[in-house]
PDB file of C-alpha atoms in Angstrom:
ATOM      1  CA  UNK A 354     -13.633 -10.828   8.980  1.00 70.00           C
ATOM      2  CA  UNK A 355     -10.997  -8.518   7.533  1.00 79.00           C
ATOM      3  CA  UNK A 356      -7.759  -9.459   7.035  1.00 87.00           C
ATOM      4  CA  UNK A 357      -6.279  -6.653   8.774  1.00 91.00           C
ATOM      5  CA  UNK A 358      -8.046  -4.386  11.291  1.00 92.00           C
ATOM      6  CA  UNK A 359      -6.434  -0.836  12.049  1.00 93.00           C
ATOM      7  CA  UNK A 360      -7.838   1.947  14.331  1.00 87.00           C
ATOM      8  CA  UNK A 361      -9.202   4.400  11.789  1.00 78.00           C
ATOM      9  CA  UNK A 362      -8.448   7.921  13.705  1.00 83.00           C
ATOM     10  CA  UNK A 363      -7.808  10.872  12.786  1.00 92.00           C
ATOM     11  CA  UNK A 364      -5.405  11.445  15.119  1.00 95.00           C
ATOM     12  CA  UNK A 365      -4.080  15.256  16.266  1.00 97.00           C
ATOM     13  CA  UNK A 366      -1.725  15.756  19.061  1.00 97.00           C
ATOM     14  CA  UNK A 367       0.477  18.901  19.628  1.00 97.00           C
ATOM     15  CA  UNK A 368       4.013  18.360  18.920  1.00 98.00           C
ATOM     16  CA  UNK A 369       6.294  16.544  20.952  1.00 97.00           C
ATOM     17  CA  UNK A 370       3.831  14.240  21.903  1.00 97.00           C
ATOM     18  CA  UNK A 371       4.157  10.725  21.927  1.00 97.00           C
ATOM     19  CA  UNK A 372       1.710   8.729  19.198  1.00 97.00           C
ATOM     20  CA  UNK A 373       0.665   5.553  19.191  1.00 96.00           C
ATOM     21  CA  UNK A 374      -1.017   3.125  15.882  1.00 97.00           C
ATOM     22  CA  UNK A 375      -2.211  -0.128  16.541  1.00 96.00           C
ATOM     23  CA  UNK A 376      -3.877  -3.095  13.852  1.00 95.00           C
ATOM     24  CA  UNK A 377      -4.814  -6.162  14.517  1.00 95.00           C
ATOM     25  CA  UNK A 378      -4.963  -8.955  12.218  1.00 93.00           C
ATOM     26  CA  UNK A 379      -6.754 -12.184  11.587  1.00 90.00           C
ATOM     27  CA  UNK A 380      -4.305 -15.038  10.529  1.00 85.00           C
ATOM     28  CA  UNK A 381      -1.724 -16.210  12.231  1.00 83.00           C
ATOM     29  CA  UNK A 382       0.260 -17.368   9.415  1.00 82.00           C
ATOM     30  CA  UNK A 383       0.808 -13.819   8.646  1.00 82.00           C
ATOM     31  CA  UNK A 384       4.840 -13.368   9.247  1.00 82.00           C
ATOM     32  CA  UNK A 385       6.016 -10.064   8.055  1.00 89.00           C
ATOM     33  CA  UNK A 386       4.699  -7.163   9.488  1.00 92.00           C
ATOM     34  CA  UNK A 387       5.801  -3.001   8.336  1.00 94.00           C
ATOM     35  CA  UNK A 388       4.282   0.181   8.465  1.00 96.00           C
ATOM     36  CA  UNK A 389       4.006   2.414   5.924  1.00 96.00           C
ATOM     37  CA  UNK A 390       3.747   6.463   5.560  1.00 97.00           C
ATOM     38  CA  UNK A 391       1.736   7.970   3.293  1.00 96.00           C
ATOM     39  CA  UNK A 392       2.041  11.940   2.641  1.00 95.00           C
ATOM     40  CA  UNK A 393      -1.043  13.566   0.624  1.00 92.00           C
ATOM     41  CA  UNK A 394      -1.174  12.830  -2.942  1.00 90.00           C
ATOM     42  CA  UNK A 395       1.631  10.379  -2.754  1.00 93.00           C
ATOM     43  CA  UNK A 396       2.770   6.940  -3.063  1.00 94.00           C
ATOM     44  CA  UNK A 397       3.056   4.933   0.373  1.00 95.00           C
ATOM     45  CA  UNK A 398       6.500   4.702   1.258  1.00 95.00           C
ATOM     46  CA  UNK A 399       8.009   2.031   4.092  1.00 94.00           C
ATOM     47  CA  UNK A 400       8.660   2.999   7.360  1.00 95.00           C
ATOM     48  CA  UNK A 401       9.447   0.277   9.160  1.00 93.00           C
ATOM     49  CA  UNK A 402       9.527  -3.749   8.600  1.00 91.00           C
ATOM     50  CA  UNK A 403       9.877  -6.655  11.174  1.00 89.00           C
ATOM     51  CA  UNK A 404       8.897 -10.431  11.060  1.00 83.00           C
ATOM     52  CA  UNK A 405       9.389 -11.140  14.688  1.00 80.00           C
ATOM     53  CA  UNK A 406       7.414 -10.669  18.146  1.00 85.00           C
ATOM     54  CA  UNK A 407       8.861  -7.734  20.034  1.00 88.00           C
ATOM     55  CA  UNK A 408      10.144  -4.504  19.179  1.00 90.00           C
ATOM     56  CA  UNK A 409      12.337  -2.551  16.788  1.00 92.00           C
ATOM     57  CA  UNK A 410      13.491   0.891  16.790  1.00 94.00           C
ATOM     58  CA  UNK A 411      14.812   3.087  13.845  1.00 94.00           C
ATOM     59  CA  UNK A 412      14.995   6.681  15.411  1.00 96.00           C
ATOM     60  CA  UNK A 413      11.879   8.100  16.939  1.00 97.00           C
ATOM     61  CA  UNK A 414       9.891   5.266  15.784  1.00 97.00           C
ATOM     62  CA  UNK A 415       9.629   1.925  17.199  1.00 96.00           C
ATOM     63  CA  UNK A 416       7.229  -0.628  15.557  1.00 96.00           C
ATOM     64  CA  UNK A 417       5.957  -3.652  18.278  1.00 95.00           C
ATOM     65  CA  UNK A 418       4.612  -6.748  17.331  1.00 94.00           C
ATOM     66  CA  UNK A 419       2.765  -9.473  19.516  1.00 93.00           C
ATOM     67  CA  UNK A 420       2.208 -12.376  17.557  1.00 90.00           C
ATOM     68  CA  UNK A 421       0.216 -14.127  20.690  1.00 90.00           C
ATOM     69  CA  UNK A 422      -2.604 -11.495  20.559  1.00 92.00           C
ATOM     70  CA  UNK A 423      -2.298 -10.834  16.881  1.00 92.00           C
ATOM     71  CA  UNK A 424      -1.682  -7.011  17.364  1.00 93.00           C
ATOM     72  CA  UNK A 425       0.984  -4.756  16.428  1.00 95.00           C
ATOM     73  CA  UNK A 426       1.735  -0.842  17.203  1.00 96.00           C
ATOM     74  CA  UNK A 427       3.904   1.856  15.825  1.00 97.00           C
ATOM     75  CA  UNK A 428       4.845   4.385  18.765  1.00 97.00           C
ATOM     76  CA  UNK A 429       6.366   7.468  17.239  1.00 97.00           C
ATOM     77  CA  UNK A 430       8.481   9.794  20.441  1.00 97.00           C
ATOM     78  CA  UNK A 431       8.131  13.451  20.345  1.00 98.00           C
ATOM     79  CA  UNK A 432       6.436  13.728  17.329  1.00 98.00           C
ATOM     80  CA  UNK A 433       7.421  16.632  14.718  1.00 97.00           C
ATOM     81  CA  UNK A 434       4.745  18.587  12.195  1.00 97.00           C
ATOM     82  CA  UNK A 435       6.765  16.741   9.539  1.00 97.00           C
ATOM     83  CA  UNK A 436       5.322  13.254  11.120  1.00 97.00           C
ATOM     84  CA  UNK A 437       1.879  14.233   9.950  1.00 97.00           C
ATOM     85  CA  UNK A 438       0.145  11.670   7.038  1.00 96.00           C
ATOM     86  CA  UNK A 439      -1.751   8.581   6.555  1.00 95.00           C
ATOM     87  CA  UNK A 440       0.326   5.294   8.622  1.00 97.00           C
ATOM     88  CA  UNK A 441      -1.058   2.191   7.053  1.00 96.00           C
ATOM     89  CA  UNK A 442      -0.063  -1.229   8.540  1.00 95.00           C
ATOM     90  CA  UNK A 443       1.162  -3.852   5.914  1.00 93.00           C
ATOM     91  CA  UNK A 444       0.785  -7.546   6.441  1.00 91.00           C
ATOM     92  CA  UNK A 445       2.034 -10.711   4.569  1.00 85.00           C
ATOM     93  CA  UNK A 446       2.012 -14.102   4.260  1.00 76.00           C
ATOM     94  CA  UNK A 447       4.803 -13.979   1.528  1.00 75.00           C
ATOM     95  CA  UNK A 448       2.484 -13.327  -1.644  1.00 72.00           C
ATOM     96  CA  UNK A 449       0.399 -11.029  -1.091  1.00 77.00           C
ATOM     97  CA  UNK A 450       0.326  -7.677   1.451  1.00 85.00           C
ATOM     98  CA  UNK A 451      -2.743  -7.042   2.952  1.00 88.00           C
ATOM     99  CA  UNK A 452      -3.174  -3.248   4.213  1.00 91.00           C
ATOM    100  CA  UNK A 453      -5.208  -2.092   7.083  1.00 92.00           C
ATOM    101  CA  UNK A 454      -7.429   1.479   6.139  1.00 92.00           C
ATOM    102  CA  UNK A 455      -4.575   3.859   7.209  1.00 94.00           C
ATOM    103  CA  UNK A 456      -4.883   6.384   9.976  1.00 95.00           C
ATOM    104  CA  UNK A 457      -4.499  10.114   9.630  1.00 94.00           C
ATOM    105  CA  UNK A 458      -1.867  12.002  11.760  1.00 96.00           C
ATOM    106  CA  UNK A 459      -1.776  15.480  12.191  1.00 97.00           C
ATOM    107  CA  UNK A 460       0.919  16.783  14.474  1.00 97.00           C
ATOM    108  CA  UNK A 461       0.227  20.606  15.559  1.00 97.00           C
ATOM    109  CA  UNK A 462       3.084  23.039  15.480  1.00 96.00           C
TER     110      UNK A 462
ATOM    111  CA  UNK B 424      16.913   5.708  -9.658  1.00 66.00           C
ATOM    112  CA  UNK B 425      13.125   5.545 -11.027  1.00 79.00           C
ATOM    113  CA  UNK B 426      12.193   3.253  -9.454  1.00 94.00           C
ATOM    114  CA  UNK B 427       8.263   2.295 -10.321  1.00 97.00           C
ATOM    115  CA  UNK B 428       6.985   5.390 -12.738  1.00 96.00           C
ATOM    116  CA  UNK B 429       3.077   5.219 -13.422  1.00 97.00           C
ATOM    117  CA  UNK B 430       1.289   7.109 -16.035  1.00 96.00           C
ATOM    118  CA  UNK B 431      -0.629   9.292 -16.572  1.00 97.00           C
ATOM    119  CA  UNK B 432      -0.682  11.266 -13.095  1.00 96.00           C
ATOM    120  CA  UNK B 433      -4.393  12.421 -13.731  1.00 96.00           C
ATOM    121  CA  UNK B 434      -7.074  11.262 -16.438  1.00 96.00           C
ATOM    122  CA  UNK B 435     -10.769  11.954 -16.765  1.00 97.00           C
ATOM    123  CA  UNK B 436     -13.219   9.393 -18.375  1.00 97.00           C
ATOM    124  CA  UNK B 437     -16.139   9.479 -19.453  1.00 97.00           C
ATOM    125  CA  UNK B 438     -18.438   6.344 -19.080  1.00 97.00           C
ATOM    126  CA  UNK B 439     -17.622   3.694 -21.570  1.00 96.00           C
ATOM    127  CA  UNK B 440     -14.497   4.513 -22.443  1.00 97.00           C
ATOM    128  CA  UNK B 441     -11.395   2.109 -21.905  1.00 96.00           C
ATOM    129  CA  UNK B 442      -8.109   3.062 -21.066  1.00 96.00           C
ATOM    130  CA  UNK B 443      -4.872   1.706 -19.987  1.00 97.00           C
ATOM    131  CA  UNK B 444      -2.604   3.097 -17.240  1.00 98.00           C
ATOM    132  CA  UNK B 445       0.844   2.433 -17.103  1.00 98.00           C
ATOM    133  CA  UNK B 446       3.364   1.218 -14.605  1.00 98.00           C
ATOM    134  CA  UNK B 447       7.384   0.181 -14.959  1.00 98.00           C
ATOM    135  CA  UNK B 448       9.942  -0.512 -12.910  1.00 97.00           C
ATOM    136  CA  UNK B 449      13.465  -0.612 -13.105  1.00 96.00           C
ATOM    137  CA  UNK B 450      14.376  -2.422 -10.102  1.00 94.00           C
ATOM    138  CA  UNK B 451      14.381  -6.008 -11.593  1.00 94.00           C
ATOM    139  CA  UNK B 452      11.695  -6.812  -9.242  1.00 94.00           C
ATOM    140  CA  UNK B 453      10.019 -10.291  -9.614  1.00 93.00           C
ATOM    141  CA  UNK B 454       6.629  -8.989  -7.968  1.00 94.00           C
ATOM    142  CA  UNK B 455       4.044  -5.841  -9.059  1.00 96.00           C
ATOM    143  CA  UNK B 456       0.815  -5.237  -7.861  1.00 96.00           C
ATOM    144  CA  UNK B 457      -1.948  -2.968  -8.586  1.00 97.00           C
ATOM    145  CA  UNK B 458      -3.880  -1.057  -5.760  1.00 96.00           C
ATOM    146  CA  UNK B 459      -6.998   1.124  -5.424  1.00 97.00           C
ATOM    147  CA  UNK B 460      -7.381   3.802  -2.706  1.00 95.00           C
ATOM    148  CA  UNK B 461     -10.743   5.449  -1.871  1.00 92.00           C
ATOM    149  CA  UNK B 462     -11.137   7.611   0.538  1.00 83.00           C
ATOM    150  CA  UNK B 463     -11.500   5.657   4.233  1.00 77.00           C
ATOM    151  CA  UNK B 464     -10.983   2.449   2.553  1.00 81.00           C
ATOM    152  CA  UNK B 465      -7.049   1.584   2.445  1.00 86.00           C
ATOM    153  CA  UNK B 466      -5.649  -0.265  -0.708  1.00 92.00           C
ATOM    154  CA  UNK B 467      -7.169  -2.970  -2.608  1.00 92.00           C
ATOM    155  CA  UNK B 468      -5.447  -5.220  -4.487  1.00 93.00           C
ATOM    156  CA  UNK B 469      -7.059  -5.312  -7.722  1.00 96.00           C
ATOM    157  CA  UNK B 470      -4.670  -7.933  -9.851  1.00 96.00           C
ATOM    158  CA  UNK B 471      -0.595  -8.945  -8.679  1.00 95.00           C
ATOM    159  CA  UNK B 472       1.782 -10.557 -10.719  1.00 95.00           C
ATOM    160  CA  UNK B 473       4.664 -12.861  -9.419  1.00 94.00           C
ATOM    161  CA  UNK B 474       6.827 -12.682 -12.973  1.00 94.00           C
ATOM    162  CA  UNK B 475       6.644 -12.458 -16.585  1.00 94.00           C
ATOM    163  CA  UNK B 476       3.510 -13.977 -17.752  1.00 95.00           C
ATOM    164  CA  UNK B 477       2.022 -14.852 -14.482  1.00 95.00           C
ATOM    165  CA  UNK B 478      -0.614 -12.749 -13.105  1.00 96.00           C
ATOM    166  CA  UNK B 479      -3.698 -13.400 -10.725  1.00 95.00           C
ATOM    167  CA  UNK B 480      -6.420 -11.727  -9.294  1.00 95.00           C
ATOM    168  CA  UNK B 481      -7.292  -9.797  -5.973  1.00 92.00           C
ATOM    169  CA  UNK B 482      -9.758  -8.640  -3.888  1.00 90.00           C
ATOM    170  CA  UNK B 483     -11.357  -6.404  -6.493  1.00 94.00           C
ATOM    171  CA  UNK B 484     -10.578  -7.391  -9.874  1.00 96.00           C
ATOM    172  CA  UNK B 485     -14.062  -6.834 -11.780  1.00 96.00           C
ATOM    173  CA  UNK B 486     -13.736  -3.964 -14.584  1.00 96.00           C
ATOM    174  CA  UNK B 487      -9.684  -4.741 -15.369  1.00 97.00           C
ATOM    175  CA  UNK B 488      -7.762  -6.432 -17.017  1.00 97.00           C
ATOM    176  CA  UNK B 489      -3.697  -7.128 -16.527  1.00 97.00           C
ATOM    177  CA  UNK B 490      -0.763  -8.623 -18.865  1.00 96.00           C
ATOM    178  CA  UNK B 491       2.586  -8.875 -18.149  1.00 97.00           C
ATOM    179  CA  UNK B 492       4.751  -9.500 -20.744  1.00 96.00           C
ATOM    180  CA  UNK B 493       7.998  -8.447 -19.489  1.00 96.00           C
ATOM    181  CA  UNK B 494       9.639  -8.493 -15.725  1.00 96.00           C
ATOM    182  CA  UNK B 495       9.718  -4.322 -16.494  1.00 97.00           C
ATOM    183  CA  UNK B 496       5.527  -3.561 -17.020  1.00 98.00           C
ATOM    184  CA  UNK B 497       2.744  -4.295 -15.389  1.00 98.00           C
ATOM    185  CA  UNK B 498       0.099  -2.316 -17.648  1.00 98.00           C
ATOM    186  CA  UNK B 499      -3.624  -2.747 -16.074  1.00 98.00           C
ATOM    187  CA  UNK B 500      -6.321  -2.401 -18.904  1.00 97.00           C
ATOM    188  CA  UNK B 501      -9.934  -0.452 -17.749  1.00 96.00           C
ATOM    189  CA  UNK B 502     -12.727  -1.327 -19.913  1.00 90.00           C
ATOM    190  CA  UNK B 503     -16.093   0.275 -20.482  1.00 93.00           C
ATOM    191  CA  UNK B 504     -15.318   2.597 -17.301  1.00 95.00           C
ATOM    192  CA  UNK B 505     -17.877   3.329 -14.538  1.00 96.00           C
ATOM    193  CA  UNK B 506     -18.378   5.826 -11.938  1.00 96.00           C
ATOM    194  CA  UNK B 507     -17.180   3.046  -9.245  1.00 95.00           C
ATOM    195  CA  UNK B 508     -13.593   3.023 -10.936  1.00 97.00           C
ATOM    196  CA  UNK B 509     -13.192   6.875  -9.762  1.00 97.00           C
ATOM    197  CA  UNK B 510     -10.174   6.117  -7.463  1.00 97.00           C
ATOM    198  CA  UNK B 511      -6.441   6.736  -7.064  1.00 97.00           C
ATOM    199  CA  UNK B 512      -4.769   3.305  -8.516  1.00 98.00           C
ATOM    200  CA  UNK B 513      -1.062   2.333  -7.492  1.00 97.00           C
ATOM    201  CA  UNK B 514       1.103   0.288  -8.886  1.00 97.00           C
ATOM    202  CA  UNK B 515       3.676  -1.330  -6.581  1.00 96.00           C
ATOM    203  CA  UNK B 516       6.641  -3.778  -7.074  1.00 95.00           C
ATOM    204  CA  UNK B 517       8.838  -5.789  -4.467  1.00 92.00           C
ATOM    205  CA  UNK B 518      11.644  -8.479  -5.124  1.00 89.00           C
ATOM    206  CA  UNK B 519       9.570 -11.174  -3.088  1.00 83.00           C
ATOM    207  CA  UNK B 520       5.933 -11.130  -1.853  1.00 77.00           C
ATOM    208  CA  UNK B 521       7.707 -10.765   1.750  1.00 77.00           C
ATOM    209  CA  UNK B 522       9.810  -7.627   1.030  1.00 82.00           C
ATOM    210  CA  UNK B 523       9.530  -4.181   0.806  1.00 87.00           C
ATOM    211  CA  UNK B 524       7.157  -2.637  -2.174  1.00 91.00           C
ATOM    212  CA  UNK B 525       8.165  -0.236  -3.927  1.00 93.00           C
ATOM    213  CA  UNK B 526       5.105   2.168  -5.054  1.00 96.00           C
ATOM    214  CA  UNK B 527       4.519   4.579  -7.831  1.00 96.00           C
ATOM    215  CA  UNK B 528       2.862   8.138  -7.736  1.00 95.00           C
ATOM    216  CA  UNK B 529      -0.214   6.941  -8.232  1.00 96.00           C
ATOM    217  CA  UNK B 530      -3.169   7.908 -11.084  1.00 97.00           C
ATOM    218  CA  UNK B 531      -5.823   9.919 -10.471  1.00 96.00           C
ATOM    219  CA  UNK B 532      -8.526   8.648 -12.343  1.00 97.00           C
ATOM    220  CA  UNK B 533     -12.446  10.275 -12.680  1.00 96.00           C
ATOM    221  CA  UNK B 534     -15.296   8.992 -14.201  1.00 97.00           C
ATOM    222  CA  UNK B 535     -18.113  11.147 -15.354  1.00 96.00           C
TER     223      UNK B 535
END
């Protein structure tokens, strides 16, 4: 069993629309949880980080985590062409970051 | 800032050959890791290192090697390339193993 299971997509909505990315993962020891954006042909860069159930918001983004079911989301509101990428979801226990397989966003104009 | 600076940006091989890509980072980090991406299949860890001198394997670390002699570089070593090392590599760094990584450009290697 993978570490770290994430919905593969590709996703395309129009814009404005409200997206949603969801992993699930195997361990529960796993305590830090972020998301990660990924434009073509560059270097993942964080988005958002949390180590607690619940949610967080930063802006039109608001990463969820559910530590009972071992699942967390990243819900992104009215979503802009600009939002379009690869999201990877970024475990850890504390050494090591285990990545789910990224999932491809286009938003259309 | 730099931040972490990989090169070369593109290489071709050709089977056999070794090569070393290069990775540094200027943000005192105790923690660098090297990736893999192929198309579909996310980012491998291929070797990590928690500080100078300490460095362990991954999920895929057959075909490399790694040193790390200062807290600055993270070189990882290819030898006698294959085909199945055609992939984007990424070298990452973070302060702790629980805190934000830091990533580099990437390397776009090809073996023919």
């Amino acid at each position: 069993q993978k570490e770290v299971e994430q919905d593969p997509g590709p996703l395309s909505v129009p814009e404005g629309a409200i997206v949603s990315l969801n992993c699930t993962y195997s361990n529960s020891a796993f305590q830090y949880f972020m998301w990660y954006r990924q434009y073509s042909r560059k270097g993942p860069e964080l988005l958002m980080y949390t180590y607690s159930s619940g949610n967080k918001e930063d802006g039109r983004f608001t990463a969820q985590v559910d530590k009972s079911s071992k699942y967390i989301s990243l819900f992104i509101r009215d979503s802009q062409p600009s939002d379009s990428a690869t999201y990877l979801c970024a475990i850890t226990t504390g050494n090591q970051f285990y990545f789910g397989t990224g999932t491809s966003l286009t938003v259309i104009p | 800032n730099a931040g972490v600076t990989q090169t070369p940006k593109f290489r071709i091989l050709k089977i056999g050959q070794s090569m070393t890509l290069q990775c540094t980072q200027d943000m005192n980090h105790n923690y660098m890791y090297w990736y893999r991406q192929d198309p579909g299949m996310g980012l491998k860890l291929i070797y990590y290192s928690v500080g100078a001198g300490i460095t362990d394997k991954g999920e895929v670390p057959n075909g490399y090697n790694v040193s790390r002699s200062t807290t600055e570089d993270f070189p990882l070593r290819l030898e006698l390339a294959a085909p199945s090392q055609t992939s984007v590599y990424f070298c990452a760094s973070s302060y702790y193993g629980s805190t934000e990584a830091f990533f580099g450009q990437g390397t776009r290697l090809t073996v023919v």
